[in-house]
Short mmCIF file of C-alpha atoms in Angstrom, two decimals:
data_model
loop_
_atom_site.label_atom_id
_atom_site.label_comp_id
_atom_site.label_asym_id
_atom_site.label_seq_id
_atom_site.Cartn_x
_atom_site.Cartn_y
_atom_site.Cartn_z
CA MET A 1 -65.18 100.13 -84.26
CA SER A 2 -62.47 99.79 -86.96
CA ASP A 3 -62.19 96.97 -89.30
CA SER A 4 -60.28 93.87 -88.22
CA SER A 5 -58.08 91.61 -90.35
CA ARG A 6 -61.04 89.29 -90.87
CA ASP A 7 -62.93 92.17 -92.58
CA THR A 8 -60.44 93.90 -94.87
CA ALA A 9 -56.70 94.00 -95.88
CA THR A 10 -56.70 97.57 -94.50
CA GLY A 11 -57.93 96.21 -91.15
CA ALA A 12 -54.91 93.77 -91.19
CA GLY A 13 -52.61 96.81 -91.52
CA TRP A 14 -51.39 96.20 -95.10
CA ASP A 15 -52.26 99.61 -96.39
CA THR A 16 -49.78 101.44 -94.33
CA GLU A 17 -50.74 105.08 -94.31
CA GLU A 18 -48.96 106.48 -91.19
CA ARG A 19 -46.87 104.80 -88.57
CA GLY A 20 -48.07 105.10 -85.04
CA SER A 21 -46.69 107.20 -82.24
CA TYR A 22 -44.95 104.35 -80.52
CA ARG A 23 -41.53 105.44 -81.69
CA GLU A 24 -41.95 108.49 -79.31
CA LEU A 25 -42.04 105.97 -76.38
CA MET A 26 -38.83 104.22 -77.33
CA PRO A 27 -35.31 104.86 -76.21
CA HIS A 28 -33.07 106.77 -78.66
CA ARG A 29 -30.77 103.68 -79.09
CA VAL A 30 -32.36 100.29 -79.36
CA GLU A 31 -30.48 97.10 -79.71
CA LYS A 32 -32.40 94.79 -82.11
CA LEU A 33 -32.09 91.08 -81.31
CA SER A 34 -31.20 88.73 -83.97
CA TRP A 35 -32.09 85.11 -83.23
CA LEU A 36 -29.68 84.00 -85.94
CA ASN A 37 -26.73 85.74 -84.18
CA PRO A 38 -24.50 83.45 -82.10
CA LYS A 39 -24.12 86.23 -79.63
CA THR A 40 -27.84 85.88 -78.85
CA LEU A 41 -28.03 82.19 -79.02
CA TRP A 42 -25.01 81.26 -76.79
CA PRO A 43 -26.28 83.03 -73.62
CA ALA A 44 -29.66 81.42 -74.23
CA ARG A 45 -28.28 77.94 -74.16
CA ASN A 46 -29.64 76.59 -70.83
CA GLY A 47 -32.76 75.12 -72.33
CA VAL A 48 -30.74 72.96 -74.71
CA LEU A 49 -28.45 71.95 -71.76
CA ALA A 50 -31.44 71.13 -69.59
CA SER A 51 -32.85 68.78 -72.31
CA TRP A 52 -29.41 67.11 -72.77
CA PHE A 53 -28.13 66.74 -69.15
CA GLY A 54 -31.28 67.00 -67.04
CA ASP A 55 -33.41 69.92 -65.86
CA PRO A 56 -32.38 71.55 -62.57
CA THR A 57 -35.13 74.13 -62.51
CA GLY A 58 -37.41 72.24 -60.10
CA ARG A 59 -34.69 72.37 -57.43
CA THR A 60 -34.01 76.09 -58.08
CA ARG A 61 -37.65 76.90 -58.02
CA SER A 62 -38.05 75.15 -54.64
CA ARG A 63 -35.15 77.26 -53.22
CA TRP A 64 -36.90 80.44 -54.46
CA VAL A 65 -40.29 79.36 -52.90
CA GLU A 66 -38.54 78.51 -49.59
CA GLN A 67 -36.89 81.93 -49.43
CA GLN A 68 -40.02 83.80 -50.14
CA ALA A 69 -41.76 81.78 -47.42
CA ALA A 70 -39.02 82.70 -45.04
CA ALA A 71 -39.49 86.37 -45.96
CA GLY A 72 -43.19 86.37 -45.18
CA ALA A 73 -44.93 85.52 -48.51
CA PRO A 74 -48.36 83.90 -47.97
CA SER A 75 -47.99 80.21 -47.48
CA ASP A 76 -50.75 79.34 -49.90
CA GLY A 77 -49.44 81.57 -52.57
CA VAL A 78 -52.67 83.53 -53.03
CA ILE A 79 -53.05 87.19 -53.55
CA ARG A 80 -56.42 88.40 -52.23
CA ARG A 81 -57.57 91.54 -54.04
CA LYS A 82 -60.66 93.51 -53.07
CA GLU A 83 -62.35 93.72 -56.43
CA GLU A 84 -66.08 94.33 -57.14
CA ASP A 85 -68.14 91.55 -58.80
CA HIS A 86 -67.69 93.43 -62.09
CA PHE A 87 -64.07 94.16 -63.01
CA SER A 88 -61.67 93.84 -65.92
CA PHE A 89 -58.02 92.88 -66.33
CA MET A 90 -55.49 92.54 -69.26
CA VAL A 91 -53.41 89.66 -70.43
CA ILE A 92 -50.36 90.12 -72.65
CA GLY A 93 -47.54 87.65 -73.29
CA ASP A 94 -43.97 87.21 -74.50
CA THR A 95 -43.15 91.01 -74.56
CA GLY A 96 -39.56 91.84 -73.81
CA GLU A 97 -37.43 92.27 -76.95
CA GLY A 98 -37.37 95.98 -76.37
CA ASP A 99 -37.68 97.02 -80.01
CA GLU A 100 -40.41 98.38 -82.34
CA PRO A 101 -42.81 95.52 -82.30
CA GLN A 102 -42.97 95.56 -78.37
CA TYR A 103 -43.42 99.41 -78.17
CA ALA A 104 -46.01 99.28 -81.12
CA VAL A 105 -48.31 97.51 -78.79
CA VAL A 106 -48.20 100.00 -76.06
CA PRO A 107 -50.41 102.82 -77.36
CA GLY A 108 -53.38 100.42 -78.11
CA PHE A 109 -52.86 98.56 -74.93
CA LEU A 110 -53.05 101.70 -72.78
CA LYS A 111 -56.34 102.70 -74.60
CA VAL A 112 -57.98 99.44 -74.25
CA SER A 113 -56.81 98.86 -70.62
CA GLU A 114 -58.55 102.05 -69.43
CA GLY A 115 -60.44 101.07 -66.22
CA THR A 116 -58.80 97.64 -65.81
CA ARG A 117 -57.67 96.60 -62.33
CA PHE A 118 -54.38 94.79 -63.13
CA THR A 119 -52.39 93.06 -65.95
CA VAL A 120 -51.12 89.51 -66.11
CA LEU A 121 -47.95 89.17 -68.15
CA ALA A 122 -47.87 85.59 -69.55
CA SER A 123 -44.36 84.17 -70.10
CA ASP A 124 -40.92 85.65 -71.37
CA VAL A 125 -40.91 89.05 -69.81
CA ILE A 126 -37.33 89.61 -70.94
CA TYR A 127 -35.33 88.44 -73.79
CA PRO A 128 -32.91 86.87 -74.47
CA VAL A 129 -31.82 85.73 -70.98
CA GLY A 130 -34.17 87.49 -68.43
CA SER A 131 -31.36 89.80 -67.16
CA THR A 132 -32.18 92.19 -64.48
CA ASP A 133 -30.24 94.98 -66.35
CA ASP A 134 -32.79 94.70 -69.25
CA TYR A 135 -35.80 95.47 -67.25
CA GLY A 136 -35.57 99.28 -67.70
CA THR A 137 -36.06 99.38 -71.48
CA LYS A 138 -38.16 96.10 -71.83
CA PHE A 139 -40.59 96.40 -68.93
CA HIS A 140 -40.59 99.54 -66.85
CA ARG A 141 -40.25 101.96 -69.60
CA PRO A 142 -42.90 100.59 -72.02
CA TYR A 143 -45.57 100.15 -69.24
CA GLN A 144 -44.66 103.23 -67.34
CA ASP A 145 -47.96 104.85 -68.03
CA TYR A 146 -50.13 101.76 -67.10
CA GLN A 147 -51.62 102.89 -63.73
CA ALA A 148 -52.30 99.50 -62.12
CA PRO A 149 -50.24 96.46 -60.86
CA ILE A 150 -48.67 93.91 -63.27
CA TYR A 151 -48.37 90.38 -62.20
CA ALA A 152 -46.20 87.97 -64.22
CA ILE A 153 -45.27 84.30 -64.78
CA PRO A 154 -41.89 83.49 -66.09
CA GLY A 155 -41.06 81.95 -69.38
CA ASN A 156 -38.14 79.83 -70.48
CA HIS A 157 -36.11 82.90 -71.34
CA ASP A 158 -36.63 84.33 -67.84
CA TRP A 159 -35.15 80.97 -66.51
CA TYR A 160 -31.95 81.52 -68.59
CA ASP A 161 -30.94 83.80 -65.77
CA ASP A 162 -32.01 81.13 -63.11
CA LEU A 163 -34.92 83.55 -62.49
CA HIS A 164 -32.80 86.20 -60.74
CA GLY A 165 -34.01 89.09 -62.64
CA PHE A 166 -37.73 87.92 -62.51
CA MET A 167 -37.71 87.34 -58.75
CA ARG A 168 -35.81 90.73 -58.05
CA VAL A 169 -38.33 92.76 -59.97
CA PHE A 170 -41.74 90.96 -59.23
CA CYS A 171 -41.12 89.51 -55.89
CA ASP A 172 -38.52 91.84 -54.45
CA ALA A 173 -36.34 88.80 -53.68
CA PRO A 174 -32.61 88.98 -52.99
CA PRO A 175 -30.35 86.66 -54.90
CA LEU A 176 -30.26 83.09 -53.83
CA ALA A 177 -27.21 82.06 -51.68
CA PRO A 178 -24.64 80.03 -53.56
CA GLN A 179 -25.09 76.29 -53.24
CA PRO A 180 -22.67 73.45 -53.84
CA VAL A 181 -23.28 71.98 -57.37
CA PRO A 182 -24.10 68.19 -57.29
CA ARG A 183 -21.27 66.16 -58.83
CA SER A 184 -22.96 62.89 -58.68
CA SER A 185 -22.65 62.17 -62.45
CA VAL A 186 -20.73 63.15 -65.65
CA ARG A 187 -24.11 64.89 -66.87
CA ASP A 188 -24.08 67.09 -63.75
CA ARG A 189 -20.57 68.14 -64.28
CA LEU A 190 -21.10 68.94 -67.98
CA ARG A 191 -24.16 70.82 -67.25
CA SER A 192 -22.52 72.94 -64.45
CA LEU A 193 -19.43 73.68 -66.59
CA LEU A 194 -21.67 74.98 -69.53
CA TRP A 195 -24.52 76.57 -67.72
CA HIS A 196 -25.16 80.26 -68.20
CA LYS A 197 -25.01 81.87 -64.82
CA PRO A 198 -26.64 85.20 -63.79
CA HIS A 199 -24.53 88.37 -63.58
CA PRO A 200 -24.82 90.57 -60.56
CA ALA A 201 -27.44 93.31 -61.10
CA ASP A 202 -26.55 96.86 -61.75
CA GLU A 203 -28.30 98.26 -58.67
CA GLN A 204 -28.15 101.91 -59.72
CA ARG A 205 -29.60 101.03 -63.08
CA LEU A 206 -32.41 98.88 -61.53
CA ALA A 207 -33.24 101.81 -59.11
CA ALA A 208 -33.63 104.20 -62.04
CA ALA A 209 -35.70 101.83 -63.95
CA ARG A 210 -38.06 101.25 -60.91
CA GLN A 211 -38.77 105.05 -60.78
CA LEU A 212 -40.75 104.67 -64.04
CA ARG A 213 -43.35 102.47 -62.31
CA SER A 214 -43.20 104.01 -58.79
CA SER A 215 -46.68 105.33 -58.23
CA PRO A 216 -48.62 103.57 -55.39
CA ALA A 217 -51.33 102.40 -57.89
CA GLN A 218 -48.70 100.40 -59.88
CA GLN A 219 -47.25 98.54 -57.01
CA ALA A 220 -47.53 94.73 -56.78
CA ARG A 221 -45.56 92.09 -54.90
CA GLN A 222 -46.24 88.59 -55.86
CA PRO A 223 -45.34 85.55 -53.62
CA GLY A 224 -43.19 83.63 -56.10
CA PRO A 225 -42.97 82.44 -59.63
CA TYR A 226 -46.32 80.86 -59.39
CA TRP A 227 -49.26 82.30 -57.65
CA ALA A 228 -53.12 82.67 -57.45
CA VAL A 229 -55.04 85.88 -57.49
CA ASP A 230 -58.58 85.98 -55.93
CA ALA A 231 -60.48 88.81 -57.61
CA GLY A 232 -64.17 89.36 -57.42
CA PRO A 233 -66.01 86.26 -58.55
CA VAL A 234 -62.96 84.37 -60.10
CA ARG A 235 -59.60 82.95 -59.19
CA ILE A 236 -56.69 83.50 -61.57
CA ILE A 237 -53.94 80.93 -61.30
CA GLY A 238 -50.44 81.44 -62.72
CA ILE A 239 -47.98 78.53 -63.11
CA ASP A 240 -44.37 78.34 -63.95
CA THR A 241 -43.45 75.75 -66.60
CA GLY A 242 -39.72 76.46 -66.44
CA LEU A 243 -37.28 75.68 -69.23
CA LEU A 244 -38.90 72.74 -70.80
CA GLY A 245 -42.63 73.20 -70.32
CA THR A 246 -43.23 70.99 -67.29
CA VAL A 247 -44.31 71.38 -63.65
CA ASP A 248 -42.29 70.06 -60.66
CA ALA A 249 -44.02 67.86 -58.15
CA GLU A 250 -44.10 70.53 -55.43
CA GLN A 251 -45.79 73.07 -57.72
CA GLY A 252 -48.16 70.31 -58.91
CA ARG A 253 -49.30 69.61 -55.33
CA TRP A 254 -49.83 73.30 -54.87
CA LEU A 255 -51.85 73.59 -58.17
CA ARG A 256 -54.18 70.81 -57.09
CA GLU A 257 -54.75 72.47 -53.75
CA VAL A 258 -55.47 76.01 -55.21
CA SER A 259 -57.70 74.48 -57.91
CA ARG A 260 -60.22 73.19 -55.32
CA GLY A 261 -63.18 75.32 -54.25
CA PRO A 262 -66.30 76.76 -55.75
CA LEU A 263 -64.70 79.85 -57.50
CA PRO A 264 -64.61 79.66 -61.26
CA LYS A 265 -60.91 79.66 -62.39
CA ILE A 266 -58.63 80.91 -65.17
CA LEU A 267 -55.27 79.30 -65.62
CA VAL A 268 -52.25 81.30 -67.05
CA THR A 269 -49.40 79.19 -68.07
CA GLY A 270 -46.05 79.66 -69.76
CA SER A 271 -46.69 76.75 -72.10
CA PRO A 272 -50.14 76.61 -73.78
CA LEU A 273 -52.00 73.28 -73.61
CA TYR A 274 -53.50 73.45 -77.10
CA VAL A 275 -51.26 75.06 -79.77
CA ASP A 276 -50.64 74.78 -83.52
CA GLY A 277 -53.35 72.13 -83.83
CA LYS A 278 -51.89 69.82 -81.19
CA HIS A 279 -52.59 68.94 -77.49
CA HIS A 280 -49.78 69.48 -75.02
CA PRO A 281 -51.17 68.51 -71.65
CA CYS A 282 -48.11 69.52 -69.65
CA PRO A 283 -46.84 66.76 -67.51
CA ILE A 284 -46.45 67.06 -63.69
CA ASP A 285 -43.30 65.38 -62.14
CA GLY A 286 -44.56 62.32 -60.23
CA GLY A 287 -47.64 61.73 -62.39
CA GLY A 288 -50.65 63.47 -63.92
CA THR A 289 -50.74 66.48 -66.13
CA VAL A 290 -51.95 70.11 -65.81
CA ASP A 291 -54.77 69.48 -68.23
CA ASP A 292 -56.07 66.59 -65.93
CA ILE A 293 -56.44 69.28 -63.30
CA VAL A 294 -58.07 71.74 -65.66
CA ARG A 295 -60.63 69.21 -66.95
CA ASP A 296 -61.77 68.06 -63.46
CA PRO A 297 -65.36 69.47 -63.30
CA GLU A 298 -65.00 70.03 -59.52
CA HIS A 299 -62.27 72.64 -60.25
CA ARG A 300 -64.45 74.75 -62.44
CA TYR A 301 -61.95 76.04 -64.98
CA ALA A 302 -63.44 78.32 -67.63
CA ALA A 303 -60.30 79.12 -69.61
CA VAL A 304 -56.59 78.36 -70.02
CA ILE A 305 -54.36 81.09 -71.42
CA GLY A 306 -50.74 80.29 -72.36
CA GLY A 307 -47.71 82.34 -73.72
CA ASP A 308 -44.45 81.04 -75.28
CA ILE A 309 -45.86 80.97 -78.83
CA HIS A 310 -45.89 84.42 -80.42
CA ASN A 311 -49.29 84.73 -81.90
CA TYR A 312 -52.98 84.29 -80.83
CA GLN A 313 -54.91 81.01 -81.12
CA ARG A 314 -58.17 79.83 -79.45
CA TYR A 315 -59.55 76.29 -79.24
CA PRO A 316 -63.08 75.93 -77.64
CA VAL A 317 -62.73 72.35 -76.25
CA PRO A 318 -65.95 70.62 -75.06
CA VAL A 319 -65.35 68.87 -71.73
CA GLY A 320 -68.44 67.12 -70.42
CA ASP A 321 -71.33 69.55 -70.29
CA ARG A 322 -69.05 72.60 -70.50
CA THR A 323 -66.58 74.12 -72.94
CA ILE A 324 -63.23 75.33 -71.86
CA GLN A 325 -61.52 78.01 -73.81
CA TYR A 326 -57.89 77.13 -74.52
CA VAL A 327 -56.07 80.31 -75.71
CA VAL A 328 -52.44 81.11 -76.84
CA SER A 329 -51.65 84.72 -76.06
CA GLY A 330 -48.03 85.31 -76.86
CA GLY A 331 -48.17 88.23 -79.36
CA GLY A 332 -47.19 90.93 -76.95
CA GLY A 333 -43.90 92.18 -78.55
CA ALA A 334 -41.48 89.36 -79.51
CA PHE A 335 -40.97 88.20 -83.11
CA MET A 336 -44.08 86.62 -84.66
CA HIS A 337 -44.32 82.91 -84.82
CA ALA A 338 -46.05 81.84 -88.18
CA THR A 339 -49.65 80.81 -88.19
CA HIS A 340 -49.60 79.56 -91.87
CA THR A 341 -47.86 76.43 -90.70
CA ILE A 342 -50.85 75.46 -88.66
CA PRO A 343 -52.59 72.54 -90.42
CA ARG A 344 -56.42 72.29 -90.77
CA VAL A 345 -57.72 72.02 -87.17
CA ASP A 346 -59.63 68.89 -86.28
CA LEU A 347 -58.87 67.70 -82.76
CA ALA A 348 -60.71 67.32 -79.32
CA HIS A 349 -64.05 68.00 -81.21
CA VAL A 350 -62.72 71.38 -82.32
CA THR A 351 -62.94 71.92 -86.12
CA GLU A 352 -61.53 74.52 -88.43
CA ASP A 353 -64.75 76.46 -88.15
CA ASP A 354 -64.45 76.69 -84.30
CA PHE A 355 -60.71 77.63 -84.47
CA ARG A 356 -59.43 81.16 -84.42
CA CYS A 357 -56.08 82.61 -84.80
CA TYR A 358 -54.22 86.03 -85.35
CA PRO A 359 -52.64 86.72 -87.72
CA LEU A 360 -54.77 84.95 -90.15
CA ARG A 361 -52.87 82.31 -91.93
CA GLY A 362 -52.81 84.25 -95.24
CA ASP A 363 -51.49 87.37 -93.57
CA SER A 364 -48.76 85.23 -91.87
CA LEU A 365 -47.71 83.77 -95.17
CA ALA A 366 -47.58 87.14 -96.82
CA PHE A 367 -45.54 88.49 -93.95
CA TYR A 368 -42.92 85.84 -94.15
CA SER A 369 -42.75 85.99 -97.92
CA ARG A 370 -41.73 89.63 -97.54
CA LEU A 371 -39.26 88.88 -94.80
CA TYR A 372 -37.52 86.16 -96.74
CA GLY A 373 -37.72 87.95 -100.09
CA ARG A 374 -35.89 90.83 -98.44
CA ARG A 375 -33.46 88.64 -96.49
CA LEU A 376 -32.56 86.40 -99.63
CA ARG A 377 -32.56 89.39 -101.94
CA MET A 378 -35.17 87.67 -104.12
CA ARG A 379 -38.14 89.88 -103.59
CA ARG A 380 -39.68 89.45 -106.93
CA LEU A 381 -39.66 85.68 -106.58
CA PHE A 382 -40.55 85.37 -102.89
CA THR A 383 -43.00 88.13 -102.14
CA LEU A 384 -46.68 87.26 -102.13
CA THR A 385 -49.40 89.84 -101.90
CA GLU A 386 -51.93 89.34 -98.97
CA ALA A 387 -54.51 88.40 -101.66
CA GLN A 388 -52.22 85.76 -103.15
CA ALA A 389 -51.30 84.34 -99.73
CA THR A 390 -54.93 84.23 -98.63
CA ALA A 391 -56.03 82.28 -101.79
CA VAL A 392 -53.21 79.76 -101.65
CA ILE A 393 -53.90 78.99 -97.99
CA ALA A 394 -57.53 78.61 -98.77
CA GLN A 395 -56.69 76.14 -101.49
CA ARG A 396 -54.15 74.15 -99.55
CA LEU A 397 -56.39 73.74 -96.47
CA GLY A 398 -59.70 73.34 -98.42
CA ILE A 399 -61.45 76.27 -96.69
CA PRO A 400 -63.00 79.40 -97.85
CA PRO A 401 -60.94 82.52 -97.83
CA THR A 402 -61.24 84.18 -94.59
CA ARG A 403 -61.41 87.55 -96.23
CA ALA A 404 -63.53 87.92 -99.33
CA GLN A 405 -61.30 88.50 -102.54
CA SER A 406 -62.74 90.65 -105.25
CA PRO A 407 -61.92 89.87 -107.96
CA PRO A 408 -60.88 86.18 -107.15
CA VAL A 409 -57.14 85.68 -107.17
CA ARG A 410 -55.57 83.06 -109.26
CA VAL A 411 -53.17 80.73 -107.62
CA THR A 412 -50.14 80.25 -109.94
CA PRO A 413 -47.37 77.69 -109.84
CA ARG A 414 -45.04 80.29 -108.36
CA VAL A 415 -47.48 81.17 -105.54
CA ARG A 416 -47.86 77.44 -104.74
CA LEU A 417 -44.12 76.99 -104.72
CA ILE A 418 -43.41 79.83 -102.49
CA ALA A 419 -46.15 78.60 -99.99
CA GLY A 420 -44.61 75.17 -99.95
CA LEU A 421 -41.03 76.46 -99.36
CA LEU A 422 -42.34 78.63 -96.47
CA GLY A 423 -43.84 75.67 -94.66
CA ALA A 424 -47.64 76.46 -95.39
CA ALA A 425 -49.78 73.72 -93.99
CA SER A 426 -52.05 71.62 -96.21
CA ARG A 427 -54.98 69.39 -95.75
CA PRO A 428 -54.67 66.22 -93.59
CA GLY A 429 -53.44 63.05 -95.51
CA ARG A 430 -50.56 61.82 -97.37
CA ALA A 431 -49.64 65.00 -98.98
CA ALA A 432 -49.52 66.80 -95.65
CA ARG A 433 -47.40 63.87 -94.21
CA LEU A 434 -44.96 64.22 -97.02
CA ARG A 435 -44.59 67.97 -96.43
CA LEU A 436 -44.22 67.57 -92.58
CA PRO A 437 -40.45 67.72 -92.57
CA VAL A 438 -40.56 70.83 -94.42
CA ARG A 439 -43.01 72.49 -91.96
CA LYS A 440 -41.01 71.21 -89.01
CA ALA A 441 -37.67 72.45 -90.38
CA TYR A 442 -39.35 75.91 -91.25
CA THR A 443 -40.97 76.31 -87.81
CA GLN A 444 -37.85 75.22 -85.90
CA LEU A 445 -35.12 77.01 -88.00
CA PHE A 446 -36.52 79.94 -90.02
CA SER A 447 -39.24 81.34 -87.89
CA PRO A 448 -37.00 82.07 -84.83
CA GLY A 449 -34.96 84.33 -87.04
CA SER A 450 -37.83 86.53 -87.98
CA ALA A 451 -36.61 90.05 -87.33
CA THR A 452 -39.40 92.46 -87.98
CA TYR A 453 -38.50 95.49 -90.27
CA SER A 454 -41.71 97.48 -90.52
CA PRO A 455 -45.53 97.44 -89.86
CA PRO A 456 -47.90 95.50 -89.89
CA PHE A 457 -46.29 93.73 -86.92
CA PHE A 458 -49.31 91.56 -86.06
CA LYS A 459 -49.02 91.86 -82.31
CA SER A 460 -51.99 91.21 -79.88
CA PHE A 461 -53.22 91.43 -76.30
CA LEU A 462 -56.26 90.37 -74.35
CA ARG A 463 -58.92 92.23 -72.25
CA LEU A 464 -61.05 90.19 -69.90
CA ASP A 465 -64.23 91.72 -68.54
CA VAL A 466 -65.54 89.58 -65.48
CA THR A 467 -68.99 89.41 -64.01
CA PRO A 468 -70.52 86.75 -61.68
CA GLN A 469 -72.28 85.44 -64.80
CA SER A 470 -69.53 85.47 -67.49
CA ILE A 471 -66.18 86.35 -68.76
CA ARG A 472 -65.88 88.29 -71.86
CA LEU A 473 -62.61 87.72 -73.62
CA ARG A 474 -61.42 90.06 -76.50
CA CYS A 475 -58.35 89.75 -78.56
CA TYR A 476 -57.01 93.20 -79.75
CA ALA A 477 -54.49 93.77 -82.62
CA ALA A 478 -51.59 96.03 -82.74
CA THR A 479 -50.04 96.51 -86.20
CA GLY A 480 -47.82 99.63 -85.70
CA ASN A 481 -49.94 101.63 -87.95
CA ARG A 482 -51.67 104.77 -86.62
CA ARG A 483 -55.16 103.63 -87.56
CA GLN A 484 -55.07 100.53 -85.44
CA GLU A 485 -53.22 102.41 -82.80
CA LEU A 486 -56.13 104.94 -82.34
CA ASP A 487 -58.80 102.31 -82.56
CA PRO A 488 -57.44 98.88 -81.86
CA PRO A 489 -59.43 96.27 -83.87
CA VAL A 490 -61.03 93.37 -82.11
CA GLU A 491 -59.67 90.23 -83.87
CA ASP A 492 -61.61 87.68 -81.76
CA GLU A 493 -64.25 87.62 -79.04
CA VAL A 494 -66.00 85.14 -76.92
CA THR A 495 -68.29 85.18 -73.81
CA ILE A 496 -67.55 82.35 -71.33
CA PRO A 497 -70.52 81.47 -69.16
CA LEU A 498 -69.64 81.00 -65.38
CA VAL A 499 -73.16 79.84 -64.25
#
């Protein structure tokens, strides 16, 4: 097994020897998204409009579910698969930008996924607005050689298209019939006027894309944007958290119903419940939260896996006499969200010693220092080596360096300055509170503009091996380098007991 980033800098992908073969899989012409470009941001405006003028996705989701039920989808939303007691499946999240970081995941994903029965795609299948016309290069082409079904839950970007592309591809659903827009208030009128509306699909283009994943072994039709899969000894439940990370009352009732019963359960959600050192229980319209349902011992949840945030994090949270693994898995291809802004973890009886993330905070800081050194044309000032970044993170958080440094690295005033400017977290207390506005501004403004130029990309995906006794969850890295492509390193591993 190859070194991981926790072992060596080479295992993290810093010593770039040879790029992987992923470029051979890509189209000749790739349009690279820039999240600082108004042409990208303007079509993706529906999330902002929903937060200002009210979120209509609950009504739209209900219409999709009603239409699917009328077309013969199972009324309980459960897909029943005939799996053995021992089987494996993959989870990959936030994939679809269609450029080098997404395709760099594919060779390692195909290698690790050998023998798996299906994949779950957790959140944001297509960027920037979930358009049907983008599925060819951002879904069908990269995963054309994966010879098993792929189930998906939508993310907020898939909802920017009112879910038309998602429902067409994963549920084979025709477009929703036009419906009169409610005009009961000024807010409704403003929202309707400014709302990004889906464009008609290019049917010829979609048909050509579907040919790339047309073998019988690849076919899957899911009942709607939220669903459950009964597979061997477990039930996997996928929920749709829409534009704003919430669950509507109708879906909440369904979730409570499918959570009952003796089967151990894994929840996959578009919005993680623990992320960046904070708890987000996910409210349900009408009362209660998703995490209330997860924590109920009668429901037997073993793990919760959320997308939306583009990195890997794991929080083993004690709940009564068991531990629920809360995982963030959104590193499947989109730009990387920083981990160096995550403060020292101490919540819900999870300490820094228990917490895991990928990329490591030091690698994240070094990555962003290179990025903004290049972007601001101040490379000599901004760029930190991975050793410098690792050392300053250890100093600021008061923890040992995750990777041993030999010889020890001196943290200079310049290194501390750059770490602070790039929003690096520090220990809890007054100093951390004073720096909070800097971290908040950094994570909200600068991180989403993080176009990736070259390896290491710090992408990741999960493999879960299920038996009646346990679930073995492993996080694998994809850096874009040949070494990690041939032998993807395991960045984190945990065995979750089911008995």
